[in-house]
Amino acid sequence: NPEYYTREHLSDLSDVSVRYTEGTGMGYCDVFSVVDHGVGLGGSRLEGYLELGFSTKRNTSENFGAFGLGAKVPLSTGVDFYTVETAYNGKLFKMNCYPYKTDFMYGKWDSDGSITLSDDTIVYYKNTPSKNFMKVSFGVKKHNRHKFRDAVQDQLNYLGNVKFTYVYEDGHEMD
């Protein structure tokens, strides 16, 4: 829906970046992240993202989805929480998502502004020159490295717009 976003904030990138980084997470764990260079999350989509069952793909024949479960997939890996960063029309939101709550990372004093959700929750954001995107990241235990690498290569490698980067502890990167 072109009314949802402003053209100046759309990225020229059409790929999805998948990145596995060794040894940078809390507790000596690795980090798995996915970045979608689409329209970002703002307004009712940001609020809906936090609800089980919400889907931006419902009632469309062009996309798969409808139950909002894809947004919560990181929790199925056994992590306590995952982090979402999203830039939407010049506003950057960051939150940690737990099974039963969401903590927004920017507070009143370190933000550039706020929006109010329908339940009167105030969500703070920072201004950003970044193009719209959404990034989901979460920790992975080191002993599961090969499972993540193999799963991405086996299941996503056939999609032309997915770029997979593996970063070793010494900083060496492999596409």
PDB file of C-alpha atoms in Angstrom:
ATOM      1  CA  ASN A   1       0.000   0.000   0.000  1.00  0.00           C
ATOM      2  CA  PRO A   2       1.839   3.146  -1.179  1.00  0.00           C
ATOM      3  CA  GLU A   3      -0.026   5.219   1.413  1.00  0.00           C
ATOM      4  CA  TYR A   4       1.794   3.327   4.178  1.00  0.00           C
ATOM      5  CA  TYR A   5       5.282   4.627   3.423  1.00  0.00           C
ATOM      6  CA  THR A   6       7.056   7.586   1.868  1.00  0.00           C
ATOM      7  CA  ARG A   7       9.080   6.893  -1.280  1.00  0.00           C
ATOM      8  CA  GLU A   8      12.094   8.828   0.002  1.00  0.00           C
ATOM      9  CA  HIS A   9      12.495   6.273   2.804  1.00  0.00           C
ATOM     10  CA  LEU A  10      12.340   3.162   0.603  1.00  0.00           C
ATOM     11  CA  SER A  11      15.589   1.302   0.058  1.00  0.00           C
ATOM     12  CA  ASP A  12      16.939   0.441  -3.371  1.00  0.00           C
ATOM     13  CA  LEU A  13      17.909  -2.950  -1.927  1.00  0.00           C
ATOM     14  CA  SER A  14      15.503  -5.780  -2.619  1.00  0.00           C
ATOM     15  CA  ASP A  15      17.418  -8.529  -0.868  1.00  0.00           C
ATOM     16  CA  VAL A  16      17.017 -10.103   2.542  1.00  0.00           C
ATOM     17  CA  SER A  17      20.282 -10.215   4.476  1.00  0.00           C
ATOM     18  CA  VAL A  18      20.829 -13.248   6.692  1.00  0.00           C
ATOM     19  CA  ARG A  19      23.891 -13.042   8.937  1.00  0.00           C
ATOM     20  CA  TYR A  20      25.415 -15.488  11.401  1.00  0.00           C
ATOM     21  CA  THR A  21      28.102 -13.939  13.621  1.00  0.00           C
ATOM     22  CA  GLU A  22      30.214 -16.070  15.907  1.00  0.00           C
ATOM     23  CA  GLY A  23      30.960 -15.064  19.489  1.00  0.00           C
ATOM     24  CA  THR A  24      29.371 -11.615  19.767  1.00  0.00           C
ATOM     25  CA  GLY A  25      26.239 -12.304  21.775  1.00  0.00           C
ATOM     26  CA  MET A  26      25.704 -12.138  25.513  1.00  0.00           C
ATOM     27  CA  GLY A  27      27.122 -15.067  27.459  1.00  0.00           C
ATOM     28  CA  TYR A  28      29.636 -15.966  24.744  1.00  0.00           C
ATOM     29  CA  CYS A  29      26.996 -16.984  22.274  1.00  0.00           C
ATOM     30  CA  ASP A  30      26.640 -16.299  18.586  1.00  0.00           C
ATOM     31  CA  VAL A  31      24.085 -14.008  16.943  1.00  0.00           C
ATOM     32  CA  PHE A  32      21.718 -14.820  14.078  1.00  0.00           C
ATOM     33  CA  SER A  33      20.064 -11.890  12.311  1.00  0.00           C
ATOM     34  CA  VAL A  34      17.766 -11.274   9.370  1.00  0.00           C
ATOM     35  CA  VAL A  35      17.311  -7.869   7.731  1.00  0.00           C
ATOM     36  CA  ASP A  36      14.454  -7.135   5.351  1.00  0.00           C
ATOM     37  CA  HIS A  37      14.911  -3.941   3.333  1.00  0.00           C
ATOM     38  CA  GLY A  38      11.178  -3.452   2.854  1.00  0.00           C
ATOM     39  CA  VAL A  39       8.808  -0.806   4.187  1.00  0.00           C
ATOM     40  CA  GLY A  40       9.600  -1.203   7.905  1.00  0.00           C
ATOM     41  CA  LEU A  41       7.096  -1.282  10.744  1.00  0.00           C
ATOM     42  CA  GLY A  42       5.200   1.773  11.871  1.00  0.00           C
ATOM     43  CA  GLY A  43       1.776   2.743  13.131  1.00  0.00           C
ATOM     44  CA  SER A  44      -0.728  -0.097  13.317  1.00  0.00           C
ATOM     45  CA  ARG A  45       1.774  -2.584  11.877  1.00  0.00           C
ATOM     46  CA  LEU A  46       4.204  -1.890  14.712  1.00  0.00           C
ATOM     47  CA  GLU A  47       1.439  -2.382  17.237  1.00  0.00           C
ATOM     48  CA  GLY A  48       0.127  -5.474  15.463  1.00  0.00           C
ATOM     49  CA  TYR A  49       3.570  -7.048  15.275  1.00  0.00           C
ATOM     50  CA  LEU A  50       3.431  -7.456  19.027  1.00  0.00           C
ATOM     51  CA  GLU A  51       0.213  -9.501  18.930  1.00  0.00           C
ATOM     52  CA  LEU A  52       0.069 -13.243  18.253  1.00  0.00           C
ATOM     53  CA  GLY A  53      -2.192 -13.777  15.270  1.00  0.00           C
ATOM     54  CA  PHE A  54      -1.490 -10.430  13.586  1.00  0.00           C
ATOM     55  CA  SER A  55      -0.323 -10.631   9.977  1.00  0.00           C
ATOM     56  CA  THR A  56       0.382  -7.966   7.392  1.00  0.00           C
ATOM     57  CA  LYS A  57      -0.090 -10.655   4.719  1.00  0.00           C
ATOM     58  CA  ARG A  58      -3.652 -11.622   5.572  1.00  0.00           C
ATOM     59  CA  ASN A  59      -6.218 -11.250   2.787  1.00  0.00           C
ATOM     60  CA  THR A  60      -3.688 -11.225  -0.027  1.00  0.00           C
ATOM     61  CA  SER A  61      -3.019 -13.816  -2.692  1.00  0.00           C
ATOM     62  CA  GLU A  62       0.490 -12.498  -3.363  1.00  0.00           C
ATOM     63  CA  ASN A  63       2.154 -13.603  -0.117  1.00  0.00           C
ATOM     64  CA  PHE A  64       2.136 -16.538   2.245  1.00  0.00           C
ATOM     65  CA  GLY A  65       1.179 -15.962   5.847  1.00  0.00           C
ATOM     66  CA  ALA A  66      -1.858 -15.068   7.868  1.00  0.00           C
ATOM     67  CA  PHE A  67      -1.254 -16.044  11.479  1.00  0.00           C
ATOM     68  CA  GLY A  68       1.581 -13.745  12.562  1.00  0.00           C
ATOM     69  CA  LEU A  69       3.698 -16.705  13.641  1.00  0.00           C
ATOM     70  CA  GLY A  70       6.702 -15.867  11.468  1.00  0.00           C
ATOM     71  CA  ALA A  71       7.338 -12.805  13.581  1.00  0.00           C
ATOM     72  CA  LYS A  72       7.672 -14.945  16.692  1.00  0.00           C
ATOM     73  CA  VAL A  73       9.866 -17.726  15.256  1.00  0.00           C
ATOM     74  CA  PRO A  74      12.996 -16.772  17.243  1.00  0.00           C
ATOM     75  CA  LEU A  75      11.239 -17.821  20.454  1.00  0.00           C
ATOM     76  CA  SER A  76      10.902 -21.352  19.051  1.00  0.00           C
ATOM     77  CA  THR A  77      14.701 -21.701  19.183  1.00  0.00           C
ATOM     78  CA  GLY A  78      14.661 -21.595  22.971  1.00  0.00           C
ATOM     79  CA  VAL A  79      15.965 -18.056  23.495  1.00  0.00           C
ATOM     80  CA  ASP A  80      14.486 -15.941  26.264  1.00  0.00           C
ATOM     81  CA  PHE A  81      13.983 -12.985  23.920  1.00  0.00           C
ATOM     82  CA  TYR A  82      14.862 -11.580  20.523  1.00  0.00           C
ATOM     83  CA  THR A  83      15.603  -8.040  19.390  1.00  0.00           C
ATOM     84  CA  VAL A  84      13.763  -6.109  16.696  1.00  0.00           C
ATOM     85  CA  GLU A  85      15.046  -2.919  15.109  1.00  0.00           C
ATOM     86  CA  THR A  86      12.938  -1.217  12.493  1.00  0.00           C
ATOM     87  CA  ALA A  87      13.316   2.028  10.600  1.00  0.00           C
ATOM     88  CA  TYR A  88      10.079   3.465   9.310  1.00  0.00           C
ATOM     89  CA  ASN A  89       9.863   6.797   7.498  1.00  0.00           C
ATOM     90  CA  GLY A  90      12.764   8.362   9.414  1.00  0.00           C
ATOM     91  CA  LYS A  91      11.962   6.844  12.824  1.00  0.00           C
ATOM     92  CA  LEU A  92      14.023   4.050  14.410  1.00  0.00           C
ATOM     93  CA  PHE A  93      12.314   1.744  16.922  1.00  0.00           C
ATOM     94  CA  LYS A  94      14.132  -0.913  18.920  1.00  0.00           C
ATOM     95  CA  MET A  95      12.597  -3.527  21.206  1.00  0.00           C
ATOM     96  CA  ASN A  96      13.298  -6.785  22.983  1.00  0.00           C
ATOM     97  CA  CYS A  97      10.454  -9.270  22.520  1.00  0.00           C
ATOM     98  CA  TYR A  98       9.786 -11.872  25.207  1.00  0.00           C
ATOM     99  CA  PRO A  99       7.082 -14.575  25.164  1.00  0.00           C
ATOM    100  CA  TYR A 100       4.711 -12.447  27.260  1.00  0.00           C
ATOM    101  CA  LYS A 101       5.884  -8.855  26.900  1.00  0.00           C
ATOM    102  CA  THR A 102       7.841  -6.390  24.827  1.00  0.00           C
ATOM    103  CA  ASP A 103      10.372  -3.924  26.212  1.00  0.00           C
ATOM    104  CA  PHE A 104      11.012  -0.901  24.039  1.00  0.00           C
ATOM    105  CA  MET A 105      14.676   0.075  24.216  1.00  0.00           C
ATOM    106  CA  TYR A 106      14.488   3.855  23.883  1.00  0.00           C
ATOM    107  CA  GLY A 107      13.310   5.836  26.866  1.00  0.00           C
ATOM    108  CA  LYS A 108      11.916   9.305  27.233  1.00  0.00           C
ATOM    109  CA  TRP A 109      15.303  10.906  27.843  1.00  0.00           C
ATOM    110  CA  ASP A 110      17.313   9.230  25.074  1.00  0.00           C
ATOM    111  CA  SER A 111      14.729   9.541  22.289  1.00  0.00           C
ATOM    112  CA  ASP A 112      13.830  12.093  19.643  1.00  0.00           C
ATOM    113  CA  GLY A 113      10.070  11.635  19.858  1.00  0.00           C
ATOM    114  CA  SER A 114       7.246   9.228  20.569  1.00  0.00           C
ATOM    115  CA  ILE A 115       4.086   7.657  19.222  1.00  0.00           C
ATOM    116  CA  THR A 116       1.082   6.471  21.216  1.00  0.00           C
ATOM    117  CA  LEU A 117      -0.421   3.044  20.575  1.00  0.00           C
ATOM    118  CA  SER A 118      -4.165   2.346  20.765  1.00  0.00           C
ATOM    119  CA  ASP A 119      -3.828   1.112  24.380  1.00  0.00           C
ATOM    120  CA  ASP A 120      -2.134   4.438  25.324  1.00  0.00           C
ATOM    121  CA  THR A 121       1.332   2.855  25.483  1.00  0.00           C
ATOM    122  CA  ILE A 122       3.935   5.467  24.581  1.00  0.00           C
ATOM    123  CA  VAL A 123       6.700   4.168  22.315  1.00  0.00           C
ATOM    124  CA  TYR A 124       9.834   6.267  21.905  1.00  0.00           C
ATOM    125  CA  TYR A 125      11.997   6.398  18.798  1.00  0.00           C
ATOM    126  CA  LYS A 126      15.178   7.971  17.472  1.00  0.00           C
ATOM    127  CA  ASN A 127      15.317   9.892  14.226  1.00  0.00           C
ATOM    128  CA  THR A 128      17.359   8.139  11.550  1.00  0.00           C
ATOM    129  CA  PRO A 129      18.565   8.943   8.044  1.00  0.00           C
ATOM    130  CA  SER A 130      18.399   5.202   7.302  1.00  0.00           C
ATOM    131  CA  LYS A 131      16.083   3.804   4.671  1.00  0.00           C
ATOM    132  CA  ASN A 132      13.209   1.627   5.894  1.00  0.00           C
ATOM    133  CA  PHE A 133      14.168  -1.835   7.141  1.00  0.00           C
ATOM    134  CA  MET A 134      13.387  -4.433   9.761  1.00  0.00           C
ATOM    135  CA  LYS A 135      16.030  -6.453  11.582  1.00  0.00           C
ATOM    136  CA  VAL A 136      15.392  -9.413  13.858  1.00  0.00           C
ATOM    137  CA  SER A 137      18.312 -10.851  15.822  1.00  0.00           C
ATOM    138  CA  PHE A 138      18.793 -13.387  18.606  1.00  0.00           C
ATOM    139  CA  GLY A 139      21.450 -15.416  20.355  1.00  0.00           C
ATOM    140  CA  VAL A 140      22.447 -18.930  19.341  1.00  0.00           C
ATOM    141  CA  LYS A 141      24.425 -21.386  21.449  1.00  0.00           C
ATOM    142  CA  LYS A 142      27.805 -22.144  19.892  1.00  0.00           C
ATOM    143  CA  HIS A 143      27.121 -25.873  19.618  1.00  0.00           C
ATOM    144  CA  ASN A 144      24.225 -25.081  17.230  1.00  0.00           C
ATOM    145  CA  ARG A 145      26.329 -23.143  14.687  1.00  0.00           C
ATOM    146  CA  HIS A 146      26.366 -25.887  12.101  1.00  0.00           C
ATOM    147  CA  LYS A 147      22.596 -26.410  12.383  1.00  0.00           C
ATOM    148  CA  PHE A 148      21.877 -22.760  11.577  1.00  0.00           C
ATOM    149  CA  ARG A 149      24.437 -22.591   8.777  1.00  0.00           C
ATOM    150  CA  ASP A 150      23.181 -25.813   7.194  1.00  0.00           C
ATOM    151  CA  ALA A 151      19.518 -24.823   7.551  1.00  0.00           C
ATOM    152  CA  VAL A 152      20.053 -21.467   5.836  1.00  0.00           C
ATOM    153  CA  GLN A 153      22.064 -23.061   3.046  1.00  0.00           C
ATOM    154  CA  ASP A 154      19.554 -25.892   2.545  1.00  0.00           C
ATOM    155  CA  GLN A 155      16.327 -23.939   2.899  1.00  0.00           C
ATOM    156  CA  LEU A 156      17.037 -20.383   1.716  1.00  0.00           C
ATOM    157  CA  ASN A 157      19.832 -20.808  -0.800  1.00  0.00           C
ATOM    158  CA  TYR A 158      17.383 -21.343  -3.653  1.00  0.00           C
ATOM    159  CA  LEU A 159      15.861 -17.873  -3.171  1.00  0.00           C
ATOM    160  CA  GLY A 160      17.609 -15.357  -5.393  1.00  0.00           C
ATOM    161  CA  ASN A 161      17.120 -12.376  -3.100  1.00  0.00           C
ATOM    162  CA  VAL A 162      18.599 -13.910   0.071  1.00  0.00           C
ATOM    163  CA  LYS A 163      22.187 -12.966   0.893  1.00  0.00           C
ATOM    164  CA  PHE A 164      23.796 -15.150   3.584  1.00  0.00           C
ATOM    165  CA  THR A 165      26.960 -13.950   5.328  1.00  0.00           C
ATOM    166  CA  TYR A 166      28.806 -16.032   7.911  1.00  0.00           C
ATOM    167  CA  VAL A 167      31.196 -14.109  10.190  1.00  0.00           C
ATOM    168  CA  TYR A 168      33.858 -16.064  12.073  1.00  0.00           C
ATOM    169  CA  GLU A 169      35.154 -15.062  15.529  1.00  0.00           C
ATOM    170  CA  ASP A 170      38.321 -13.645  13.957  1.00  0.00           C
ATOM    171  CA  GLY A 171      36.222 -11.275  11.818  1.00  0.00           C
ATOM    172  CA  HIS A 172      36.661 -13.174   8.537  1.00  0.00           C
ATOM    173  CA  GLU A 173      33.463 -13.129   6.480  1.00  0.00           C
ATOM    174  CA  MET A 174      32.199 -15.710   4.030  1.00  0.00           C
ATOM    175  CA  ASP A 175      29.233 -15.303   1.672  1.00  0.00           C
TER     176      ASP A 175
END
